[in-house]
XYZ file of N, CA and C in Angstrom:
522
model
N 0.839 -1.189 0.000
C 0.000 0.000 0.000
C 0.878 1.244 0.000
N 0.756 2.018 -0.986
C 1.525 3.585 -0.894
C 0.544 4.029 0.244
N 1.250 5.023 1.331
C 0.936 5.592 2.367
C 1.067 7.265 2.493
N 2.083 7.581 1.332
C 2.472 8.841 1.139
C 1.398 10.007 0.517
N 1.834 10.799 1.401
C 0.855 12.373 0.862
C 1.565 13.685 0.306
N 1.196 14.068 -0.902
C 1.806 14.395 -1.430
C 1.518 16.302 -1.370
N 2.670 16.988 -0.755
C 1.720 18.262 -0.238
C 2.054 19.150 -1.917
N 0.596 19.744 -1.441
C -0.124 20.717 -2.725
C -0.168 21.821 -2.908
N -0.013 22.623 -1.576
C 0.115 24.037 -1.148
C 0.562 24.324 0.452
N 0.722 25.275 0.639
C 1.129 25.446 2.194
C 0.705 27.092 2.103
N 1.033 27.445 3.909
C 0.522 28.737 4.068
C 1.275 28.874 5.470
N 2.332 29.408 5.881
C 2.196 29.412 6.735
C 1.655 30.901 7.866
N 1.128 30.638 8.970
C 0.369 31.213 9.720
C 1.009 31.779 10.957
N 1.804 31.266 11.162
C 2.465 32.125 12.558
C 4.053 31.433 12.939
N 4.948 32.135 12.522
C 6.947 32.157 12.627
C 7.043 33.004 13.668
N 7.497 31.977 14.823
C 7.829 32.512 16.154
C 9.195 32.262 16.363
N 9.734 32.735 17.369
C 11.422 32.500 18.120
C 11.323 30.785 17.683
N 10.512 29.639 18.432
C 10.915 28.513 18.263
C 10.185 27.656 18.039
N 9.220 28.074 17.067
C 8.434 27.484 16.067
C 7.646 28.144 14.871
N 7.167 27.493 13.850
C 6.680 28.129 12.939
C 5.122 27.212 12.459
N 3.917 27.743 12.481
C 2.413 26.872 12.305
C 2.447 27.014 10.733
N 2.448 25.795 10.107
C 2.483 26.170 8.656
C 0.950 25.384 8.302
N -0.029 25.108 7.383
C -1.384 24.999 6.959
C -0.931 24.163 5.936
N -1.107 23.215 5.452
C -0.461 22.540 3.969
C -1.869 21.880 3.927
N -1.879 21.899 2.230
C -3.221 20.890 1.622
C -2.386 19.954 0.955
N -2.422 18.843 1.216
C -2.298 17.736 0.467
C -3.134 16.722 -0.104
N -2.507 15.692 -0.751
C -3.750 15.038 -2.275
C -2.872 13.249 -0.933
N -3.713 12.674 -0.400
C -3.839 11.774 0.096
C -3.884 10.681 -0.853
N -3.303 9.263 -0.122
C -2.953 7.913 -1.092
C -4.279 7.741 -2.256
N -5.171 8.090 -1.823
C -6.610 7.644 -2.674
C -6.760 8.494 -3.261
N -5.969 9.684 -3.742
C -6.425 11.255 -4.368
C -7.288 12.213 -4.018
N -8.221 12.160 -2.390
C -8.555 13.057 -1.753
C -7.754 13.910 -1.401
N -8.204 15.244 -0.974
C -7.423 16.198 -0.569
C -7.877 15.902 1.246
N -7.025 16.625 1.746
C -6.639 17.048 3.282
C -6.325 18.417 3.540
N -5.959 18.570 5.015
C -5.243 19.578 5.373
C -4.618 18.975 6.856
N -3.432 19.333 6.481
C -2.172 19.348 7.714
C -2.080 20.597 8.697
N -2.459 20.357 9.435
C -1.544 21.461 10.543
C -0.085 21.144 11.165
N 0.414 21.646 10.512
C 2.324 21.410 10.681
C 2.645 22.426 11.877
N 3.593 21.695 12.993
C 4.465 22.517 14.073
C 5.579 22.638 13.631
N 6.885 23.380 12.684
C 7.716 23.241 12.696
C 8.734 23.352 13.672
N 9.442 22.974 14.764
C 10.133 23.521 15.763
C 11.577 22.366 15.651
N 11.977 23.505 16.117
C 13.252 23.408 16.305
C 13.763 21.820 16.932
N 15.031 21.231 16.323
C 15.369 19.995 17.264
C 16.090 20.162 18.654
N 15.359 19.219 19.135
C 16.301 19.565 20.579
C 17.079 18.361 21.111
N 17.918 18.624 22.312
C 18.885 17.018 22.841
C 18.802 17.235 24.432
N 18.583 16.061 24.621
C 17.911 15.635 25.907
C 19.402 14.733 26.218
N 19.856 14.251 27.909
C 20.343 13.422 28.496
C 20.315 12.866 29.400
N 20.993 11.504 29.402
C 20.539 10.626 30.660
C 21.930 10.553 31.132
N 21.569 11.048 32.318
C 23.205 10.338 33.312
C 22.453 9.582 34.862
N 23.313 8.450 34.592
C 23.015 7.936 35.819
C 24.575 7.734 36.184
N 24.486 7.538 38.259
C 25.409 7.256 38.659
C 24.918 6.707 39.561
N 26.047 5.435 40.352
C 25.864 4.683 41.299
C 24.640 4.264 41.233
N 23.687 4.082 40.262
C 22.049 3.383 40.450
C 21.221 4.920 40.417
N 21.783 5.874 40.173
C 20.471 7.024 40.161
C 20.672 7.880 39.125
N 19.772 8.414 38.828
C 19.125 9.433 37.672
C 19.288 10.832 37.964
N 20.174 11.438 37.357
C 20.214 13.177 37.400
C 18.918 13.389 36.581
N 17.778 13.825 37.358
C 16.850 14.716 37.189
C 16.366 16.129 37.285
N 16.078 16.645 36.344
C 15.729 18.191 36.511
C 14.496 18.396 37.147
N 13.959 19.526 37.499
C 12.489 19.917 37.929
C 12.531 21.170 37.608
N 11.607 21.556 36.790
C 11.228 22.671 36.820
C 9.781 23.257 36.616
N 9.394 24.531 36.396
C 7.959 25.062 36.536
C 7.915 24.673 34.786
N 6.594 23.881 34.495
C 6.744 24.252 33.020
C 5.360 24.690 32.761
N 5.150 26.062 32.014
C 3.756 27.109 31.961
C 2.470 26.494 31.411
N 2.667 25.508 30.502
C 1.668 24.953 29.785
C 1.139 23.606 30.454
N 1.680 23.148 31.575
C 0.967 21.932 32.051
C 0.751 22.902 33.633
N 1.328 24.078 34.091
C 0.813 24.740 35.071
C 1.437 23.987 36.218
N 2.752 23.233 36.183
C 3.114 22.591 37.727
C 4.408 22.515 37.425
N 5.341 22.156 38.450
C 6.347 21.590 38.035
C 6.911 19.958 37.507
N 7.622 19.712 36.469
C 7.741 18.566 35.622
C 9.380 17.902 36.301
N 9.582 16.870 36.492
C 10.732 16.231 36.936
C 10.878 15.671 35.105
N 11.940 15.919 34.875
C 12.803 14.789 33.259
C 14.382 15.221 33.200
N 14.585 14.372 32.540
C 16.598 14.138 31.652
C 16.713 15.883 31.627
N 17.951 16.264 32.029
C 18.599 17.357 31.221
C 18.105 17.623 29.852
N 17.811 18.614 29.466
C 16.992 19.377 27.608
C 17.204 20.130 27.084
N 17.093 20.740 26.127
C 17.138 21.713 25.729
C 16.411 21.914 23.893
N 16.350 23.086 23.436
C 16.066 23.071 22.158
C 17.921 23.559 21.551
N 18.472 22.926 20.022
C 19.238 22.532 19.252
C 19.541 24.180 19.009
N 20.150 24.919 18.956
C 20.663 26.334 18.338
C 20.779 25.353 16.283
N 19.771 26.978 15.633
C 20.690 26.723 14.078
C 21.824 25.875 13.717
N 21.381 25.057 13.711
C 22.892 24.356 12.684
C 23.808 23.494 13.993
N 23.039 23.380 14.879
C 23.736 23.258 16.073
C 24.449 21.429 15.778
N 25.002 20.919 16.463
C 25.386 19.510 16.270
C 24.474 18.950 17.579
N 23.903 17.796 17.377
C 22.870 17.486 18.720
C 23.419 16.989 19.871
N 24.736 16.962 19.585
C 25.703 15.856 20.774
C 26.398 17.236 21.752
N 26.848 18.208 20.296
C 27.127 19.272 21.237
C 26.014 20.721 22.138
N 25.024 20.577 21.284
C 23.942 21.205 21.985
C 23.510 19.984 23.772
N 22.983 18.693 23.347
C 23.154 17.989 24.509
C 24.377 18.311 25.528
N 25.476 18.016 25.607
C 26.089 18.633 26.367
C 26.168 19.965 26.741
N 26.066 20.822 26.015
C 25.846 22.425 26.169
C 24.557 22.578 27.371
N 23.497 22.100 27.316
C 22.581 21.873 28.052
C 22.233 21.604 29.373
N 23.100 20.087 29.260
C 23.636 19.315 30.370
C 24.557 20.324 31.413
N 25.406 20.757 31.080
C 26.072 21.744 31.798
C 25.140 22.973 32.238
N 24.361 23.112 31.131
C 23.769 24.722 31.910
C 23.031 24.254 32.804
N 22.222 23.110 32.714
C 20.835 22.749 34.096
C 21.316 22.078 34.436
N 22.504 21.409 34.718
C 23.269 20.694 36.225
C 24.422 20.942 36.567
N 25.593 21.619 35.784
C 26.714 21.491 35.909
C 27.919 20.606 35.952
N 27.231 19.832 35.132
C 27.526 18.260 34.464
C 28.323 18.476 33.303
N 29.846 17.972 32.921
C 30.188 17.852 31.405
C 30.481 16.527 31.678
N 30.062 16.608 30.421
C 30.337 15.083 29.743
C 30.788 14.287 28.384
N 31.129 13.279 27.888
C 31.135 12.481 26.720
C 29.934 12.003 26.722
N 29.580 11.681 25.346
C 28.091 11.806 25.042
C 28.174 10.094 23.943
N 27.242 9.337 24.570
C 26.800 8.640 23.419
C 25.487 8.382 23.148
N 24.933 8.440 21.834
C 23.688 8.187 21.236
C 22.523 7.166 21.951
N 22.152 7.080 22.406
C 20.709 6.405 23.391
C 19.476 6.090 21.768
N 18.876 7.605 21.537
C 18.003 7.359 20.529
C 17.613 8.399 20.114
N 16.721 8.335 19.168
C 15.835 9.207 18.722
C 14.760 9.416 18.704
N 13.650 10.489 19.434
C 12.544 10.624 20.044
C 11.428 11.343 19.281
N 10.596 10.898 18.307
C 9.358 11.961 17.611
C 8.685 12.370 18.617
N 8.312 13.589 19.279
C 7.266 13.365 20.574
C 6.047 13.215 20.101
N 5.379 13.980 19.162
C 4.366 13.831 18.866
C 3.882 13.841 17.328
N 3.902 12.518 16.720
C 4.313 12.518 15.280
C 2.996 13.083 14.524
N 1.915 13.327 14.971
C 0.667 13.593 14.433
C 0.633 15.498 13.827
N 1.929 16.203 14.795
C 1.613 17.472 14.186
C 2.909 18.219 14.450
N 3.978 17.378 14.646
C 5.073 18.517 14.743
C 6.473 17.640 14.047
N 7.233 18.166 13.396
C 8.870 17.651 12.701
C 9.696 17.357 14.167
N 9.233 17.894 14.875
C 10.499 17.732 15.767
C 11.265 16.680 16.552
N 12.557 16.446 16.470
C 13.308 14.987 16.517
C 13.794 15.741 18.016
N 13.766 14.635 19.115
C 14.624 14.884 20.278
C 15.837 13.802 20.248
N 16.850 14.553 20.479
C 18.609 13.406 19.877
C 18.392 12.712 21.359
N 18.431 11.584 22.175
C 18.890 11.558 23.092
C 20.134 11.176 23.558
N 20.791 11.340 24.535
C 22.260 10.735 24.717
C 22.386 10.076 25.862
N 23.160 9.266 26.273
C 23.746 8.857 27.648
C 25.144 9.338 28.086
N 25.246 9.970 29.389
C 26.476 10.323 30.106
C 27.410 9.415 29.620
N 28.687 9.505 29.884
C 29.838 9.183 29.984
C 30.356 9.483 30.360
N 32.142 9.600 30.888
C 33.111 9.818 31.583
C 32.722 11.186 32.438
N 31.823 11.692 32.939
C 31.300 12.776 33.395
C 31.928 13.241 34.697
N 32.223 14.492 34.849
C 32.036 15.687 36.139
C 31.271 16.738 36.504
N 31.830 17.130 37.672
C 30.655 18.533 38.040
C 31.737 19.356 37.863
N 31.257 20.243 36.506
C 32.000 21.297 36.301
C 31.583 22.767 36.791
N 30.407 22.644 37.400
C 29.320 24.106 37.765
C 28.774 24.583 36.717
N 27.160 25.133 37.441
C 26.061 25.330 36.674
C 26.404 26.287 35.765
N 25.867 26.978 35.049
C 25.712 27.824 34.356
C 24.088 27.930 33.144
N 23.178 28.399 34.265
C 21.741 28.502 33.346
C 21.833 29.611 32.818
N 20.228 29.424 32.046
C 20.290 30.579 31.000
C 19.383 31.933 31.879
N 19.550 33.119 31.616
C 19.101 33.663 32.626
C 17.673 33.319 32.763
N 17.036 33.079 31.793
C 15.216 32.964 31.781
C 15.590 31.466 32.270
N 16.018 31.045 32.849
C 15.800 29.462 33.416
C 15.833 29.024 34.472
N 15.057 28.383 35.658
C 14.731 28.205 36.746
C 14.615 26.677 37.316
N 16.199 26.051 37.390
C 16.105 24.452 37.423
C 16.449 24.193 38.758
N 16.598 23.061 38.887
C 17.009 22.242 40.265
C 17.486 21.057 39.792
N 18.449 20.383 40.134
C 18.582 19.207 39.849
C 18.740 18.022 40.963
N 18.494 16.820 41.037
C 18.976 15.618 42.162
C 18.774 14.737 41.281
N 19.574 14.153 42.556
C 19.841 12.202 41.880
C 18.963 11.606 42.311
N 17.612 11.095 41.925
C 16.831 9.866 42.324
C 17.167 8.533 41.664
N 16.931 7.473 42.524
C 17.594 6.447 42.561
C 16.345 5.597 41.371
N 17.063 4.567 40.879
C 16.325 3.956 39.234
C 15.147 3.596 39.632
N 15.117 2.933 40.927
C 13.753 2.460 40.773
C 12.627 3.406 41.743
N 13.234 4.877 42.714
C 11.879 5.444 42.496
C 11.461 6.370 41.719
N 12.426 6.516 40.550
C 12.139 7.241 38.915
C 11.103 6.193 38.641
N 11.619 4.837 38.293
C 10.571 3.982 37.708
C 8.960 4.020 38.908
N 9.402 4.415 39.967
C 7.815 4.112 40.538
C 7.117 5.524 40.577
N 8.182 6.227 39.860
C 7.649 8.143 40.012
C 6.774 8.283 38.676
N 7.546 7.356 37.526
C 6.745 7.238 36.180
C 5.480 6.255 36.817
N 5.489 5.029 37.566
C 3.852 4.341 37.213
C 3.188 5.070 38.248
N 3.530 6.015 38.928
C 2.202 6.737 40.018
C 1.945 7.981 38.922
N 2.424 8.374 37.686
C 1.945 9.472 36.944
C 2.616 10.581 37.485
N 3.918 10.910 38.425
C 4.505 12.048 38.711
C 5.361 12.211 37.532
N 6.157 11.083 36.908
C 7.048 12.003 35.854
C 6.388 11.173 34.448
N 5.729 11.987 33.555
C 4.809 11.760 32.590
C 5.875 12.438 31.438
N 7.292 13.286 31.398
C 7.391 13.889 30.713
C 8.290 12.514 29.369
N 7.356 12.744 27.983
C 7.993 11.755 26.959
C 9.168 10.912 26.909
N 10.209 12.119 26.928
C 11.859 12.156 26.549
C 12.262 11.048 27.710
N 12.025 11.731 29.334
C 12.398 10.890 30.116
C 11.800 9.580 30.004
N 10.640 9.493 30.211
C 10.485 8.185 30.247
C 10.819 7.069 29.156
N 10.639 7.296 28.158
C 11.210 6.719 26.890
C 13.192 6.407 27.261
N 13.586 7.513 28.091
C 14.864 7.483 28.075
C 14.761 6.157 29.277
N 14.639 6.347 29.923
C 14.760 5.444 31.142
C 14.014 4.136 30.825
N 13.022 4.040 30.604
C 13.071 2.420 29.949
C 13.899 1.714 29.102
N 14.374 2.911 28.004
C 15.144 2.398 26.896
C 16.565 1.551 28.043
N 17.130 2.526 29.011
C 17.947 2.451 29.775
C 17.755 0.628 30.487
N 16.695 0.980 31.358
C 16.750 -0.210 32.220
C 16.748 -1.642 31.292
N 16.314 -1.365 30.214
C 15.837 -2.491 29.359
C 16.809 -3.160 28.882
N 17.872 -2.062 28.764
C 19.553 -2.838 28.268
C 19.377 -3.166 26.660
N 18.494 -2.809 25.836
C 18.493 -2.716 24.475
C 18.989 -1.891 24.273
């Protein structure tokens, strides 16, 4: 079965700092038309460091779910950025963590309306080099230990994608 849609026009509707809403009509596998609502945003790189059995976790206020969110070190990718070195760039500003970086995975969060790829990585040879946030940024970080991350994800306290995807991928040893 061809699955592909083939876009016909676009429009876009609103180019912000770190995203852009674009409108596209496309001609669907059967030759109906559609319409897409596209998120273009920016890529970002997320990381996992664990030590001695625990999880460097962030917390912070995040505006659109109205509470504070526990997940992996994040960030969004600068232009042209490399995702290994934006991940570390990151890592350092919300913990004060540098590190060697290796590839974990690659995260669509929500494939139904946005491009955006999250790189993820895992720590390596890591230190505490001191924080350095961005001034608009308001983090905390601690080490919770693997398994009450894993019992923080099944009571619904840490719901956020990246992490949890990261930390199963983790415990699972795939």
């Amino acid at each position: 079965m061809n699955f592909f849609e083939k876009k016909l026009s676009g429009k876009t509707v609103y180019d912000g700092k770190i995203l852009k809403l674009e409108v596209d009509e496309v001609e669907l596998p059967d030759g109906n038309k559609s319409t897409r609502e596209c998120v273009r945003h920016c890529d970002g790189a997320a990381v996992l460091l664990v030590e001695d059995g625990k999880i460097l976790l962030v917390k912070q206020y995040r505006y659109l779910y109205g509470k504070v969110i526990y997940e992996i070190p994040a960030g969004k990718l600068e232009s042209g950025e490399d995702p290994k070195a934006g991940g570390a760039r990151e890592l350092e500003e919300e913990t004060g963590y540098s590190a060697e970086l290796v590839r974990l995975m690659e995260l669509y969060p929500s494939v139904g309306y946005t491009d955006e790829v999250i790189h993820i990585f895992i720590a390596d040879n890591f230190e505490y080099a001191g924080r350095n946030p961005d001034k608009d940024e308001f983090v905390e970080s601690e080490f919770i230990s693997v398994c009450d991350v894993l019992a923080m994800i099944g009571r619904g306290e840490i719901c956020d994608a990246k992490t949890v995807a990261a930390v199963y991928k983790y415990v699972s040893g795939i």
